[in-house]
Structure formats: C-alpha cells, structure tokens
CSV table of C-alpha atoms in Angstrom, one decimal:
chain,number,residue,atom,x,y,z
A,1,ALA,CA,0.0,0.0,0.0
A,2,GLU,CA,1.1,3.6,-0.6
A,3,PRO,CA,1.8,5.7,2.5
A,4,THR,CA,-1.0,8.0,3.5
A,5,VAL,CA,1.3,10.6,5.0
A,6,THR,CA,4.9,11.6,4.1
A,7,GLY,CA,7.7,13.7,5.5
A,8,GLU,CA,7.6,15.2,9.0
A,9,VAL,CA,4.2,15.3,10.6
A,10,ALA,CA,3.5,17.7,13.5
A,11,VAL,CA,1.2,16.4,16.1
A,12,THR,CA,-0.1,18.0,19.4
A,13,VAL,CA,-1.0,15.7,22.2
A,14,SER,CA,-3.1,17.8,24.6
A,15,THR,CA,-3.0,16.6,28.2
A,16,SER,CA,-4.6,17.9,31.3
A,17,VAL,CA,-1.3,19.6,32.3
A,18,GLY,CA,0.1,20.8,29.0
A,19,ASP,CA,0.7,20.1,25.4
A,20,LEU,CA,3.2,17.6,24.0
A,21,HIS,CA,4.3,18.7,20.5
A,22,LEU,CA,5.6,15.7,18.6
A,23,THR,CA,7.4,15.5,15.3
A,24,LEU,CA,6.7,12.2,13.5
A,25,ASP,CA,8.9,10.8,10.7
A,26,ALA,CA,6.6,9.4,8.1
A,27,ASP,CA,9.4,8.7,5.6
A,28,ARG,CA,11.2,6.4,8.0
A,29,THR,CA,8.1,4.8,9.5
A,30,PRO,CA,5.2,5.3,7.1
A,31,CYS,CA,2.9,2.5,8.5
A,32,THR,CA,3.4,3.7,12.1
A,33,VAL,CA,2.8,7.3,11.4
A,34,GLY,CA,-0.1,6.6,9.1
A,35,SER,CA,-1.8,4.5,11.8
A,36,PHE,CA,-1.1,7.1,14.5
A,37,VAL,CA,-2.5,9.9,12.4
A,38,SER,CA,-5.5,7.8,11.4
A,39,LEU,CA,-6.3,7.0,15.1
A,40,ALA,CA,-5.8,10.7,16.1
A,41,GLU,CA,-8.2,11.8,13.3
A,42,GLN,CA,-10.8,9.3,14.7
A,43,ASP,CA,-10.4,10.7,18.2
A,44,TYR,CA,-9.1,7.3,19.4
A,45,PHE,CA,-6.8,8.8,21.9
A,46,ALA,CA,-9.3,11.3,23.3
A,47,ASP,CA,-9.9,11.1,27.1
A,48,THR,CA,-7.5,8.2,27.6
A,49,THR,CA,-5.0,7.8,30.4
A,50,CYS,CA,-1.3,7.2,30.1
A,51,HIS,CA,-1.4,4.0,32.1
A,52,ARG,CA,2.3,3.1,32.7
A,53,LEU,CA,5.3,4.9,34.1
A,54,THR,CA,8.7,3.3,34.5
A,55,THR,CA,11.2,5.0,36.8
A,56,GLN,CA,14.2,2.5,37.0
A,57,SER,CA,16.5,1.3,34.3
A,58,ILE,CA,14.1,2.6,31.6
A,59,PHE,CA,12.3,5.9,31.8
A,60,VAL,CA,9.1,6.0,29.8
A,61,LEU,CA,5.5,7.1,30.0
A,62,GLN,CA,3.3,4.7,28.1
A,63,CYS,CA,0.0,5.8,26.5
A,64,GLY,CA,-2.5,4.8,23.8
A,65,ASP,CA,-4.6,2.2,25.5
A,66,PRO,CA,-8.2,3.3,26.0
A,67,SER,CA,-8.7,0.5,28.5
A,68,ALA,CA,-5.7,1.7,30.6
A,69,THR,CA,-4.8,-1.9,31.2
A,70,GLY,CA,-1.8,-2.3,28.9
A,71,ARG,CA,-3.7,-4.9,26.9
A,72,GLY,CA,-6.0,-2.6,24.8
A,73,GLY,CA,-5.6,-1.7,21.2
A,74,PRO,CA,-7.3,-0.7,18.0
A,75,GLY,CA,-8.2,-4.2,16.9
A,76,TYR,CA,-5.4,-4.6,14.5
A,77,ARG,CA,-1.6,-5.1,14.5
A,78,TYR,CA,1.1,-4.2,12.0
A,79,ALA,CA,4.7,-5.0,11.4
A,80,ASP,CA,7.7,-3.3,13.1
A,81,GLU,CA,9.5,-0.7,11.1
A,82,LEU,CA,13.1,-1.1,12.3
A,83,ASP,CA,16.3,-0.1,10.6
A,84,ALA,CA,18.9,-0.9,13.3
A,85,ALA,CA,19.3,2.8,14.1
A,86,GLU,CA,16.8,2.7,17.0
A,87,THR,CA,18.0,4.5,20.1
A,88,SER,CA,16.1,5.8,23.1
A,89,PRO,CA,17.5,9.2,24.2
A,90,ALA,CA,15.2,11.6,26.1
A,91,GLY,CA,12.5,12.9,23.8
A,92,THR,CA,12.1,9.7,21.8
A,93,VAL,CA,8.5,8.6,20.8
A,94,ALA,CA,8.3,4.8,20.0
A,95,MET,CA,5.7,2.1,19.7
A,96,ALA,CA,5.1,-0.2,22.6
A,97,ASN,CA,4.7,-3.9,21.7
A,98,SER,CA,4.3,-7.3,23.1
A,99,GLY,CA,6.8,-8.9,20.7
A,100,PRO,CA,7.7,-8.7,17.1
A,101,ASP,CA,5.2,-7.2,14.7
A,102,THR,CA,2.5,-6.5,17.4
A,103,ASN,CA,2.2,-2.7,17.0
A,104,GLY,CA,-1.2,-1.3,17.6
A,105,SER,CA,-2.0,2.0,19.4
A,106,GLN,CA,0.2,2.0,22.5
A,107,PHE,CA,3.2,4.2,22.4
A,108,PHE,CA,5.7,5.5,24.8
A,109,LEU,CA,7.5,8.8,25.5
A,110,VAL,CA,11.1,8.5,26.7
A,111,TYR,CA,11.7,11.2,29.4
A,112,ASP,CA,15.3,10.2,30.2
A,113,SER,CA,17.8,8.3,28.1
A,114,SER,CA,17.0,4.6,28.3
A,115,PRO,CA,18.9,1.4,27.3
A,116,LEU,CA,16.1,-0.1,25.3
A,117,PRO,CA,16.8,-2.9,22.8
A,118,PRO,CA,16.3,-1.9,19.2
A,119,ASP,CA,13.0,-3.8,19.1
A,120,TYR,CA,10.7,-0.8,19.3
A,121,THR,CA,9.7,1.3,16.3
A,122,VAL,CA,11.0,4.8,16.9
A,123,PHE,CA,8.7,7.1,15.0
A,124,GLY,CA,9.2,10.6,16.4
A,125,THR,CA,10.4,13.1,18.9
A,126,ILE,CA,9.0,15.3,21.6
A,127,SER,CA,9.7,19.0,21.8
A,128,GLU,CA,11.6,20.3,24.8
A,129,GLU,CA,8.4,22.0,26.1
A,130,GLY,CA,6.5,18.7,25.8
A,131,LEU,CA,9.4,16.8,27.5
A,132,ALA,CA,9.0,19.2,30.4
A,133,VAL,CA,5.3,18.1,30.7
A,134,VAL,CA,6.3,14.4,30.7
A,135,ASP,CA,9.0,15.2,33.3
A,136,ALA,CA,6.5,16.8,35.6
A,137,ILE,CA,4.3,13.7,35.4
A,138,ALA,CA,7.4,11.4,35.9
A,139,GLU,CA,8.6,13.4,38.9
A,140,GLN,CA,5.6,12.3,40.9
A,141,GLY,CA,6.5,8.7,40.3
A,142,ALA,CA,4.4,5.5,39.9
A,143,GLN,CA,1.6,4.6,42.3
A,144,GLY,CA,2.8,3.0,45.6
A,145,GLY,CA,6.4,4.1,44.8
A,146,ALA,CA,6.7,1.2,42.4
A,147,PRO,CA,9.4,1.4,39.7
A,148,ASP,CA,6.8,0.4,37.1
A,149,GLY,CA,3.0,1.0,37.2
A,150,PRO,CA,0.3,3.6,36.8
A,151,PRO,CA,1.5,7.2,37.4
A,152,VAL,CA,0.7,8.8,40.6
A,153,ALA,CA,-0.5,11.8,38.5
A,154,GLU,CA,-3.2,9.7,36.7
A,155,ASP,CA,-5.4,12.8,36.3
A,156,ASP,CA,-2.4,14.7,34.9
A,157,ALA,CA,-1.5,11.9,32.6
A,158,THR,CA,-4.8,12.1,30.7
A,159,ILE,CA,-4.8,12.8,27.0
A,160,GLU,CA,-7.6,15.1,26.1
A,161,GLU,CA,-7.0,15.0,22.4
A,162,VAL,CA,-4.4,14.4,19.7
A,163,THR,CA,-4.5,16.7,16.7
A,164,VAL,CA,-2.5,16.7,13.5
A,165,ASP,CA,-1.2,20.3,13.1
C-alpha cells in the first residue's frame, strides 16, 4: 500500500497539564505514522490515560490504550519498522509492543535516556516543552512508589485529544 502521509508530521498531544508537541517521521516509519495519524483523526486517543510509568532502568510514560490496562488496542496489529538505528534518548517517541510485529495504538514517551533494545519502532520526537510536561508527570512517580506502574499523577496523565497540526 502507498503511505497515507509523508515527511515530517507535526502532532499535538493535549494533556490535562500541557501540550506535547511531537514531530513524527513518516518517511522512516510510514505505517506507524499513518496508523497514528488515522487513530488521532478518529479521536481514538481522546480522554485516555497514560497507564504506565517506569522509573528505574528505563524511563518511559506509556499511553495509547483506551482500556488503561496495557492490553488494549485498536483491533489490528502491524509490522515493526526497524532499521537498526533505533536508540532511546530523552525525547524519543516509540511504539510499545508485546513482541515482534505487534504494534497497535500503544506508544511510549522516553523522558530520560533509556537502554532499550532496538525492538521498538521509533517514529518521532517530543519538543523540549513537551518533554518538560512528561518530566512533571514522571517526577511524581508511579503509584505506591513502584518502579513500574500507573503514574501517581493519573489525572495529569490524561490525553484530552491528539491533533495533526
């Protein structure tokens, strides 16, 4: 199939505490960006909670699951778009998955450099201002002080809407 979007795609993820401005790379990851844009245009992400925060070893805020269980998705999966150049510095936007070629709607925002294996499709970056919003959520930690779990700031980790700019 032909890509539905190309080039750099600007996206705003509006949260209850501030906007996350993302730049998505549709030329590098056309299926991922095409799917993300399609879901955004369908309001799929509206009023969803970022359900997972990791605070040890890897530093990510995971979003994109309307069920907030870590098991939800759009009802389809698609192949990884890996090119062996995947790294995870602060500001990385990548797809969460449960193994090879299981991408759906869940994505994660890296708020501090993380030693992730190159098994996750990296499809964009977060602006410095957006990274500050994610940092504010992460600073509150995960519930119960756990290193991995729902963020304490659940209300703050709510996506109100995602718009393609």
